Amino acid sequence: MRTRVCDLLGIKYPILQGGMAWVATAELVAAVSEAGGLGIIGSGQATPQWVRKQVHKVKELTGKPFGVNVMLLSPYAEEIINLLAEERVAVVTTGAGNPGKYLNLLHSAGSKVIPVVSSVALAKRLSRSGVDALIAEGMESGGHVGEITTMVLVPQVVDAVKVPVIAAGGICDGRGMAAALMLGAEGVQMGTRFICASECTVHENVKDAIIKSKDRDSIVTGRPTGHPVRVLKNKLTKKFIEFEETGAPAEEYEKLGVGRMKLAMVDGDIDMGSVMAGQVSAMVQKVEPARDIINSVINEAERTIRLTYSSKVVD
Ligand code: TUI
């Protein structure tokens, strides 16, 4: 299971852990990197001071490469990028925007830059500007999403760029990883499955909600604001849907949305908080150590690919 992504990032298995705000903290990140994947701190809207502390904590816990995700809608995005360059963090992933203007600085610090894209147009633009790889994320994902599914987005991005493509959205097991590799991806990023890692410090209610959820339990809200997000259905999403049906003004959405992710992920209010999780919530069955997650995904992917290959040979 060695691909260009392993060599580029200096990791054993081409599995990245999504850099989820309020969820992907130093403990989870270090556990994923120690197990041979790439752990990624989720900086979300956190302050630069918080991010620097988390970076130091991961460095204390592991000598393996790790990353930080920068959410480009954050007011602190630029300051965070500057500190990541200073700290010479191995990998910087970005979400919710175009990181083009930060490429030179990050590359001169020796960091690999891997933006998340949800469209072919942005993938092409960024590959021309010299990013090291791309994460093509389908709308099955949790959190801020685009409009195209992983199945349809990944092969188009693979055809459009020369850099390695990492598939994200709708992947939580070895079958999904095998499928992503068949589509031309050279690695996968998983978020939801790692929320349910034992080392993840998210509130227990969130892990329980994911484990209990079924196929139709997630929904995309916020389309009218231009920032659609996939979350698990709850009392809060009912309110958002009411807003959509009555055509409430953007300020009303914003007011209702403030602080909701922390409320769910840290305080455990899964009724009135934003439980950002992907469609695969329905497939995640238990809490287990990050190392077990990675080993089982890799073993199942290898077995699936071997089975597929041998059945083709028999045909
Ligand atoms: O970023 C995510 N997932 C997220 S971010 C988040 S916090 C948030 N805060 C306020 C508003 C919305 C979200 C929770 N989950 N995933 C990566 C991702 N990036 N998905 C989609 C995109 C994306 C969207 C537009 C990437 C680039 C982009 O480009 C705009 C452009 O410049 O063309």
mmCIF file of C-alpha atoms and ligand atoms in Angstrom:
data_model
loop_
_atom_site.group_PDB
_atom_site.id
_atom_site.type_symbol
_atom_site.label_atom_id
_atom_site.label_comp_id
_atom_site.label_asym_id
_atom_site.label_seq_id
_atom_site.Cartn_x
_atom_site.Cartn_y
_atom_site.Cartn_z
ATOM 1 C CA MET A 1 0.000 0.000 0.000
ATOM 2 C CA ARG A 2 2.773 2.435 -0.854
ATOM 3 C CA THR A 3 1.881 5.367 -3.105
ATOM 4 C CA ARG A 4 3.429 8.745 -4.035
ATOM 5 C CA VAL A 5 1.560 10.186 -1.043
ATOM 6 C CA CYS A 6 3.612 7.997 1.355
ATOM 7 C CA ASP A 7 6.892 9.165 -0.166
ATOM 8 C CA LEU A 8 5.829 12.819 -0.339
ATOM 9 C CA LEU A 9 4.769 12.949 3.317
ATOM 10 C CA GLY A 10 7.175 10.409 4.807
ATOM 11 C CA ILE A 11 4.374 8.169 6.132
ATOM 12 C CA LYS A 12 3.835 4.403 6.088
ATOM 13 C CA TYR A 13 0.187 4.273 5.002
ATOM 14 C CA PRO A 14 -1.576 6.783 2.687
ATOM 15 C CA ILE A 15 -4.269 7.620 5.237
ATOM 16 C CA LEU A 16 -4.772 11.224 6.386
ATOM 17 C CA GLN A 17 -6.952 12.164 9.345
ATOM 18 C CA GLY A 18 -9.146 15.160 8.503
ATOM 19 C CA GLY A 19 -8.164 18.352 10.342
ATOM 20 C CA MET A 20 -11.491 18.877 12.097
ATOM 21 C CA ALA A 21 -12.052 22.049 14.126
ATOM 22 C CA TRP A 22 -12.736 21.457 17.863
ATOM 23 C CA VAL A 23 -12.113 17.728 17.266
ATOM 24 C CA ALA A 24 -8.654 17.015 15.879
ATOM 25 C CA THR A 25 -6.435 17.995 18.803
ATOM 26 C CA ALA A 26 -2.873 16.941 19.669
ATOM 27 C CA GLU A 27 -3.833 13.601 21.287
ATOM 28 C CA LEU A 28 -5.640 12.255 18.192
ATOM 29 C CA VAL A 29 -3.096 13.748 15.793
ATOM 30 C CA ALA A 30 -0.131 12.134 17.560
ATOM 31 C CA ALA A 31 -1.932 8.762 17.747
ATOM 32 C CA VAL A 32 -2.677 8.759 14.006
ATOM 33 C CA SER A 33 0.885 9.750 13.073
ATOM 34 C CA GLU A 34 2.363 7.188 15.493
ATOM 35 C CA ALA A 35 0.206 4.499 13.811
ATOM 36 C CA GLY A 36 1.679 5.291 10.376
ATOM 37 C CA GLY A 37 -0.922 7.706 8.978
ATOM 38 C CA LEU A 38 -0.847 11.504 8.939
ATOM 39 C CA GLY A 39 -2.489 13.218 11.910
ATOM 40 C CA ILE A 40 -3.696 16.761 11.206
ATOM 41 C CA ILE A 41 -4.566 19.405 13.819
ATOM 42 C CA GLY A 42 -7.852 21.189 13.069
ATOM 43 C CA SER A 43 -7.315 24.900 13.609
ATOM 44 C CA GLY A 44 -10.821 26.036 12.567
ATOM 45 C CA GLN A 45 -11.404 29.496 14.046
ATOM 46 C CA ALA A 46 -8.939 28.949 16.922
ATOM 47 C CA THR A 47 -6.426 31.615 17.950
ATOM 48 C CA PRO A 48 -2.800 31.446 16.787
ATOM 49 C CA GLN A 49 -1.765 30.946 20.444
ATOM 50 C CA TRP A 50 -3.935 27.821 20.744
ATOM 51 C CA VAL A 51 -2.583 26.434 17.468
ATOM 52 C CA ARG A 52 1.044 26.980 18.518
ATOM 53 C CA LYS A 53 0.429 25.123 21.799
ATOM 54 C CA GLN A 54 -1.128 22.217 19.937
ATOM 55 C CA VAL A 55 1.827 22.065 17.544
ATOM 56 C CA HIS A 56 4.234 21.958 20.499
ATOM 57 C CA LYS A 57 2.166 19.240 22.171
ATOM 58 C CA VAL A 58 2.215 17.006 19.085
ATOM 59 C CA LYS A 59 5.982 17.529 18.764
ATOM 60 C CA GLU A 60 6.340 16.308 22.367
ATOM 61 C CA LEU A 61 4.176 13.225 21.716
ATOM 62 C CA THR A 62 5.654 12.047 18.410
ATOM 63 C CA GLY A 63 8.659 12.526 16.187
ATOM 64 C CA LYS A 64 6.612 11.458 13.149
ATOM 65 C CA PRO A 65 5.370 13.921 10.513
ATOM 66 C CA PHE A 66 2.034 15.625 11.165
ATOM 67 C CA GLY A 67 -0.028 18.414 9.659
ATOM 68 C CA VAL A 68 -2.235 21.383 10.495
ATOM 69 C CA ASN A 69 -5.413 22.310 8.647
ATOM 70 C CA VAL A 70 -6.008 26.016 8.114
ATOM 71 C CA MET A 71 -9.631 27.026 7.604
ATOM 72 C CA LEU A 72 -9.203 29.959 5.236
ATOM 73 C CA LEU A 73 -12.434 31.680 6.360
ATOM 74 C CA SER A 74 -10.843 32.156 9.796
ATOM 75 C CA PRO A 75 -9.883 35.743 10.679
ATOM 76 C CA TYR A 76 -6.567 34.297 11.941
ATOM 77 C CA ALA A 77 -5.703 32.327 8.773
ATOM 78 C CA GLU A 78 -2.722 34.513 7.797
ATOM 79 C CA GLU A 79 -1.273 34.643 11.316
ATOM 80 C CA ILE A 80 -1.633 30.881 11.648
ATOM 81 C CA ILE A 81 0.122 30.281 8.329
ATOM 82 C CA ASN A 82 2.995 32.498 9.507
ATOM 83 C CA LEU A 83 3.405 30.524 12.719
ATOM 84 C CA LEU A 84 3.228 27.188 10.900
ATOM 85 C CA ALA A 85 6.074 28.350 8.651
ATOM 86 C CA GLU A 86 8.039 29.411 11.741
ATOM 87 C CA GLU A 87 7.395 26.030 13.388
ATOM 88 C CA ARG A 88 8.300 24.242 10.138
ATOM 89 C CA VAL A 89 5.224 22.039 10.293
ATOM 90 C CA ALA A 90 5.640 19.205 7.754
ATOM 91 C CA VAL A 91 2.219 19.440 6.106
ATOM 92 C CA VAL A 92 -0.341 22.228 5.791
ATOM 93 C CA THR A 93 -3.794 21.383 4.459
ATOM 94 C CA THR A 94 -6.299 24.133 3.748
ATOM 95 C CA GLY A 95 -10.082 24.233 3.569
ATOM 96 C CA ALA A 96 -12.846 26.593 2.521
ATOM 97 C CA GLY A 97 -10.831 28.703 0.081
ATOM 98 C CA ASN A 98 -7.776 29.239 -2.116
ATOM 99 C CA PRO A 99 -4.371 29.167 -0.353
ATOM 100 C CA GLY A 100 -2.447 30.385 -3.453
ATOM 101 C CA LYS A 101 -1.003 33.505 -1.788
ATOM 102 C CA TYR A 102 0.607 31.482 1.025
ATOM 103 C CA LEU A 103 2.381 28.912 -1.160
ATOM 104 C CA ASN A 104 5.775 30.606 -1.422
ATOM 105 C CA LEU A 105 6.096 31.197 2.312
ATOM 106 C CA LEU A 106 5.107 27.637 3.233
ATOM 107 C CA HIS A 107 7.350 26.083 0.618
ATOM 108 C CA SER A 108 10.313 28.145 1.738
ATOM 109 C CA ALA A 109 9.736 26.755 5.263
ATOM 110 C CA GLY A 110 9.887 23.219 3.817
ATOM 111 C CA SER A 111 6.173 22.497 4.364
ATOM 112 C CA LYS A 112 4.119 20.490 1.891
ATOM 113 C CA VAL A 113 0.904 22.260 0.952
ATOM 114 C CA ILE A 114 -2.223 20.211 0.262
ATOM 115 C CA PRO A 115 -5.438 22.160 -0.341
ATOM 116 C CA VAL A 116 -8.876 20.606 -0.113
ATOM 117 C CA VAL A 117 -10.864 21.184 -3.297
ATOM 118 C CA SER A 118 -14.469 20.444 -4.114
ATOM 119 C CA SER A 119 -14.323 21.386 -7.818
ATOM 120 C CA VAL A 120 -12.226 20.569 -10.871
ATOM 121 C CA ALA A 121 -11.690 24.260 -11.739
ATOM 122 C CA LEU A 122 -9.987 25.038 -8.420
ATOM 123 C CA ALA A 123 -7.973 21.802 -8.626
ATOM 124 C CA LYS A 124 -6.575 22.874 -12.009
ATOM 125 C CA ARG A 125 -5.801 26.417 -10.854
ATOM 126 C CA LEU A 126 -4.011 25.234 -7.718
ATOM 127 C CA SER A 127 -2.043 22.490 -9.453
ATOM 128 C CA ARG A 128 -0.683 25.109 -11.849
ATOM 129 C CA SER A 129 0.381 27.276 -8.902
ATOM 130 C CA GLY A 130 2.583 24.497 -7.497
ATOM 131 C CA VAL A 131 0.781 22.715 -4.643
ATOM 132 C CA ASP A 132 2.273 19.350 -3.618
ATOM 133 C CA ALA A 133 -0.926 17.274 -3.722
ATOM 134 C CA LEU A 134 -4.685 17.834 -3.598
ATOM 135 C CA ILE A 135 -7.465 16.472 -1.436
ATOM 136 C CA ALA A 136 -10.578 16.024 -3.590
ATOM 137 C CA GLU A 137 -13.480 16.115 -1.157
ATOM 138 C CA GLY A 138 -16.977 15.001 -2.128
ATOM 139 C CA MET A 139 -20.234 16.206 -0.604
ATOM 140 C CA GLU A 140 -20.575 13.056 1.509
ATOM 141 C CA SER A 141 -18.145 14.725 3.935
ATOM 142 C CA GLY A 142 -19.014 16.351 7.196
ATOM 143 C CA GLY A 143 -18.654 20.088 7.701
ATOM 144 C CA HIS A 144 -18.296 22.611 4.886
ATOM 145 C CA VAL A 145 -19.018 20.808 1.619
ATOM 146 C CA GLY A 146 -19.171 21.338 -2.130
ATOM 147 C CA GLU A 147 -21.843 19.989 -4.484
ATOM 148 C CA ILE A 148 -20.163 17.014 -6.186
ATOM 149 C CA THR A 149 -19.928 13.459 -4.889
ATOM 150 C CA THR A 150 -16.584 11.740 -4.278
ATOM 151 C CA MET A 151 -17.360 9.110 -6.945
ATOM 152 C CA VAL A 152 -17.710 11.807 -9.608
ATOM 153 C CA LEU A 153 -15.180 14.385 -8.352
ATOM 154 C CA VAL A 154 -12.124 12.182 -7.760
ATOM 155 C CA PRO A 155 -11.655 10.735 -11.277
ATOM 156 C CA GLN A 156 -12.140 14.175 -12.825
ATOM 157 C CA VAL A 157 -9.530 15.756 -10.545
ATOM 158 C CA VAL A 158 -7.165 12.811 -11.176
ATOM 159 C CA ASP A 159 -7.489 13.415 -14.938
ATOM 160 C CA ALA A 160 -7.021 17.175 -14.591
ATOM 161 C CA VAL A 161 -3.782 17.336 -12.534
ATOM 162 C CA LYS A 162 -0.375 15.658 -12.296
ATOM 163 C CA VAL A 163 0.084 15.889 -8.514
ATOM 164 C CA PRO A 164 -1.146 13.026 -6.299
ATOM 165 C CA VAL A 165 -4.827 13.173 -5.394
ATOM 166 C CA ILE A 166 -6.157 12.139 -1.996
ATOM 167 C CA ALA A 167 -9.855 11.217 -1.891
ATOM 168 C CA ALA A 168 -12.115 12.409 0.933
ATOM 169 C CA GLY A 169 -15.824 12.200 1.663
ATOM 170 C CA GLY A 170 -17.730 8.957 2.123
ATOM 171 C CA ILE A 171 -14.687 6.875 3.036
ATOM 172 C CA CYS A 172 -14.462 5.079 6.389
ATOM 173 C CA ASP A 173 -13.307 1.541 5.686
ATOM 174 C CA GLY A 174 -11.117 -0.596 3.447
ATOM 175 C CA ARG A 175 -13.784 -1.017 0.799
ATOM 176 C CA GLY A 176 -14.024 2.754 0.468
ATOM 177 C CA MET A 177 -10.251 3.086 0.364
ATOM 178 C CA ALA A 178 -9.987 0.392 -2.339
ATOM 179 C CA ALA A 179 -12.690 2.169 -4.356
ATOM 180 C CA ALA A 180 -10.847 5.502 -4.040
ATOM 181 C CA LEU A 181 -7.643 3.895 -5.315
ATOM 182 C CA MET A 182 -9.588 2.429 -8.261
ATOM 183 C CA LEU A 183 -10.744 5.961 -9.106
ATOM 184 C CA GLY A 184 -7.095 7.015 -9.333
ATOM 185 C CA ALA A 185 -6.575 8.483 -5.869
ATOM 186 C CA GLU A 186 -3.248 7.728 -4.166
ATOM 187 C CA GLY A 187 -4.493 8.142 -0.625
ATOM 188 C CA VAL A 188 -7.577 8.829 1.451
ATOM 189 C CA GLN A 189 -8.564 11.319 4.124
ATOM 190 C CA MET A 190 -11.060 10.206 6.757
ATOM 191 C CA GLY A 191 -12.679 12.470 9.331
ATOM 192 C CA THR A 192 -15.789 10.899 10.835
ATOM 193 C CA ARG A 193 -14.166 7.499 11.492
ATOM 194 C CA PHE A 194 -11.403 9.247 13.465
ATOM 195 C CA ILE A 195 -13.922 11.237 15.542
ATOM 196 C CA CYS A 196 -14.694 7.802 16.991
ATOM 197 C CA ALA A 197 -11.043 7.023 17.781
ATOM 198 C CA SER A 198 -10.462 6.410 21.504
ATOM 199 C CA GLU A 199 -7.770 9.114 21.542
ATOM 200 C CA CYS A 200 -10.147 11.764 20.145
ATOM 201 C CA THR A 201 -11.006 14.242 22.898
ATOM 202 C CA VAL A 202 -14.393 15.237 21.422
ATOM 203 C CA HIS A 203 -17.371 14.971 23.835
ATOM 204 C CA GLU A 204 -18.617 11.361 24.261
ATOM 205 C CA ASN A 205 -22.148 12.411 23.177
ATOM 206 C CA VAL A 206 -20.785 13.137 19.700
ATOM 207 C CA LYS A 207 -19.187 9.700 19.392
ATOM 208 C CA ASP A 208 -22.469 8.101 20.576
ATOM 209 C CA ALA A 209 -24.533 10.156 18.106
ATOM 210 C CA ILE A 210 -22.330 9.051 15.199
ATOM 211 C CA ILE A 211 -22.413 5.406 16.234
ATOM 212 C CA LYS A 212 -26.228 5.446 16.582
ATOM 213 C CA SER A 213 -26.898 7.288 13.333
ATOM 214 C CA LYS A 214 -28.365 5.735 10.193
ATOM 215 C CA ASP A 215 -28.118 6.402 6.460
ATOM 216 C CA ARG A 216 -30.477 9.427 6.326
ATOM 217 C CA ASP A 217 -29.442 11.071 9.574
ATOM 218 C CA SER A 218 -27.181 13.758 8.097
ATOM 219 C CA ILE A 219 -28.304 16.836 6.171
ATOM 220 C CA VAL A 220 -26.757 19.832 4.408
ATOM 221 C CA THR A 221 -27.937 23.162 5.814
ATOM 222 C CA GLY A 222 -26.881 26.734 5.145
ATOM 223 C CA ARG A 223 -26.935 26.623 1.323
ATOM 224 C CA PRO A 224 -28.486 30.140 1.123
ATOM 225 C CA THR A 225 -25.515 31.568 3.060
ATOM 226 C CA GLY A 226 -22.973 30.270 0.528
ATOM 227 C CA HIS A 227 -21.417 28.053 3.224
ATOM 228 C CA PRO A 228 -23.300 24.768 3.134
ATOM 229 C CA VAL A 229 -22.403 22.357 5.961
ATOM 230 C CA ARG A 230 -23.235 18.699 6.494
ATOM 231 C CA VAL A 231 -24.297 17.934 10.057
ATOM 232 C CA LEU A 232 -26.294 15.295 11.887
ATOM 233 C CA LYS A 233 -30.010 16.166 12.033
ATOM 234 C CA ASN A 234 -31.205 17.595 15.356
ATOM 235 C CA LYS A 235 -33.281 20.429 16.860
ATOM 236 C CA LEU A 236 -30.839 23.021 15.514
ATOM 237 C CA THR A 237 -31.086 21.741 11.921
ATOM 238 C CA LYS A 238 -34.917 21.937 12.210
ATOM 239 C CA LYS A 239 -34.521 25.657 12.962
ATOM 240 C CA PHE A 240 -32.149 26.138 10.033
ATOM 241 C CA ILE A 241 -34.617 24.412 7.719
ATOM 242 C CA GLU A 242 -37.401 26.698 8.959
ATOM 243 C CA PHE A 243 -35.149 29.638 8.058
ATOM 244 C CA GLU A 244 -34.595 28.213 4.583
ATOM 245 C CA GLU A 245 -38.321 27.712 4.042
ATOM 246 C CA THR A 246 -39.207 31.221 5.190
ATOM 247 C CA GLY A 247 -36.280 32.883 3.385
ATOM 248 C CA ALA A 248 -34.749 34.369 6.542
ATOM 249 C CA PRO A 249 -32.022 37.002 5.999
ATOM 250 C CA ALA A 250 -28.328 35.964 6.148
ATOM 251 C CA GLU A 251 -27.820 37.773 9.513
ATOM 252 C CA GLU A 252 -30.398 35.478 11.118
ATOM 253 C CA TYR A 253 -28.459 32.404 10.001
ATOM 254 C CA GLU A 254 -25.243 33.874 11.284
ATOM 255 C CA LYS A 255 -26.751 34.703 14.669
ATOM 256 C CA LEU A 256 -28.173 31.191 15.015
ATOM 257 C CA GLY A 257 -24.874 29.594 13.929
ATOM 258 C CA VAL A 258 -22.454 31.347 16.294
ATOM 259 C CA GLY A 259 -20.622 28.988 18.657
ATOM 260 C CA ARG A 260 -22.658 25.939 17.635
ATOM 261 C CA MET A 261 -19.747 23.693 16.697
ATOM 262 C CA LYS A 262 -18.035 24.139 20.057
ATOM 263 C CA LEU A 263 -21.388 23.599 21.793
ATOM 264 C CA ALA A 264 -21.639 20.134 20.224
ATOM 265 C CA MET A 265 -18.033 19.002 20.045
ATOM 266 C CA VAL A 266 -16.756 20.310 23.401
ATOM 267 C CA ASP A 267 -19.857 20.783 25.574
ATOM 268 C CA GLY A 268 -21.707 17.725 24.186
ATOM 269 C CA ASP A 269 -24.996 19.480 23.368
ATOM 270 C CA ILE A 270 -25.977 17.350 20.402
ATOM 271 C CA ASP A 271 -29.516 18.825 20.214
ATOM 272 C CA MET A 272 -28.642 22.487 19.794
ATOM 273 C CA GLY A 273 -25.012 22.192 18.634
ATOM 274 C CA SER A 274 -23.617 21.573 15.105
ATOM 275 C CA VAL A 275 -22.598 17.922 14.986
ATOM 276 C CA MET A 276 -20.496 18.122 11.833
ATOM 277 C CA ALA A 277 -20.063 14.560 10.563
ATOM 278 C CA GLY A 278 -20.204 12.817 7.204
ATOM 279 C CA GLN A 279 -22.676 10.403 5.627
ATOM 280 C CA VAL A 280 -20.427 7.542 6.757
ATOM 281 C CA SER A 281 -21.636 8.201 10.320
ATOM 282 C CA ALA A 282 -24.115 5.419 9.524
ATOM 283 C CA MET A 283 -21.223 2.993 8.901
ATOM 284 C CA VAL A 284 -19.070 3.808 11.944
ATOM 285 C CA GLN A 285 -19.877 1.152 14.532
ATOM 286 C CA LYS A 286 -17.559 1.568 17.493
ATOM 287 C CA VAL A 287 -14.934 3.541 19.362
ATOM 288 C CA GLU A 288 -11.451 2.040 18.961
ATOM 289 C CA PRO A 289 -7.810 3.171 18.996
ATOM 290 C CA ALA A 290 -6.506 5.076 15.954
ATOM 291 C CA ARG A 291 -3.982 2.308 15.348
ATOM 292 C CA ASP A 292 -6.771 -0.308 15.049
ATOM 293 C CA ILE A 293 -8.710 1.931 12.665
ATOM 294 C CA ILE A 294 -5.689 2.343 10.396
ATOM 295 C CA ASN A 295 -4.706 -1.331 10.475
ATOM 296 C CA SER A 296 -8.215 -2.552 9.740
ATOM 297 C CA VAL A 297 -8.729 -0.076 6.877
ATOM 298 C CA ILE A 298 -5.397 -1.054 5.286
ATOM 299 C CA ASN A 299 -5.991 -4.815 5.718
ATOM 300 C CA GLU A 300 -9.498 -4.597 4.300
ATOM 301 C CA ALA A 301 -8.363 -2.421 1.382
ATOM 302 C CA GLU A 302 -5.589 -4.859 0.486
ATOM 303 C CA ARG A 303 -7.942 -7.839 0.747
ATOM 304 C CA THR A 304 -10.591 -6.097 -1.363
ATOM 305 C CA ILE A 305 -8.118 -5.163 -4.069
ATOM 306 C CA ARG A 306 -6.688 -8.708 -4.167
ATOM 307 C CA LEU A 307 -10.198 -10.216 -4.427
ATOM 308 C CA THR A 308 -11.174 -7.837 -7.210
ATOM 309 C CA TYR A 309 -7.977 -8.592 -9.081
ATOM 310 C CA SER A 310 -8.284 -12.375 -8.758
ATOM 311 C CA SER A 311 -11.926 -12.357 -9.861
ATOM 312 C CA LYS A 312 -10.870 -10.409 -12.940
ATOM 313 C CA VAL A 313 -8.143 -12.962 -13.650
ATOM 314 C CA VAL A 314 -10.639 -15.841 -13.312
ATOM 315 C CA ASP A 315 -13.039 -14.103 -15.731
HETATM 316 O O1 TUI B 1 -13.333 23.094 5.086
HETATM 317 C C1 TUI B 1 -13.856 22.013 5.127
HETATM 318 N N1 TUI B 1 -14.703 21.643 6.103
HETATM 319 C C2 TUI B 1 -15.094 22.456 7.141
HETATM 320 S S1 TUI B 1 -14.618 24.045 7.432
HETATM 321 C C3 TUI B 1 -15.602 24.136 8.757
HETATM 322 S S2 TUI B 1 -15.756 25.573 9.733
HETATM 323 C C4 TUI B 1 -16.738 26.642 8.852
HETATM 324 N N2 TUI B 1 -16.859 27.853 9.373
HETATM 325 C C5 TUI B 1 -17.612 28.774 8.751
HETATM 326 C C6 TUI B 1 -18.253 28.524 7.554
HETATM 327 C C7 TUI B 1 -18.153 27.295 7.012
HETATM 328 C C8 TUI B 1 -17.372 26.321 7.673
HETATM 329 C C9 TUI B 1 -16.228 22.964 8.952
HETATM 330 N N3 TUI B 1 -15.931 22.048 8.051
HETATM 331 N N4 TUI B 1 -13.604 21.080 4.176
HETATM 332 C C10 TUI B 1 -12.774 21.361 3.084
HETATM 333 C C11 TUI B 1 -13.511 22.033 1.998
HETATM 334 N N5 TUI B 1 -13.058 23.050 1.330
HETATM 335 N N6 TUI B 1 -14.735 21.709 1.548
HETATM 336 C C12 TUI B 1 -15.023 22.575 0.547
HETATM 337 C C13 TUI B 1 -13.949 23.407 0.414
HETATM 338 C C14 TUI B 1 -13.715 24.504 -0.484
HETATM 339 C C15 TUI B 1 -14.738 25.374 -0.868
HETATM 340 C C16 TUI B 1 -14.462 26.437 -1.705
HETATM 341 C C17 TUI B 1 -12.437 24.727 -0.934
HETATM 342 C C18 TUI B 1 -12.154 25.775 -1.749
HETATM 343 C C19 TUI B 1 -13.167 26.611 -2.134
HETATM 344 O O2 TUI B 1 -12.776 27.579 -2.983
HETATM 345 C C20 TUI B 1 -13.363 28.813 -3.153
HETATM 346 C C21 TUI B 1 -12.587 29.470 -4.273
HETATM 347 O O3 TUI B 1 -11.740 30.310 -3.975
HETATM 348 O O4 TUI B 1 -12.807 29.026 -5.423
#
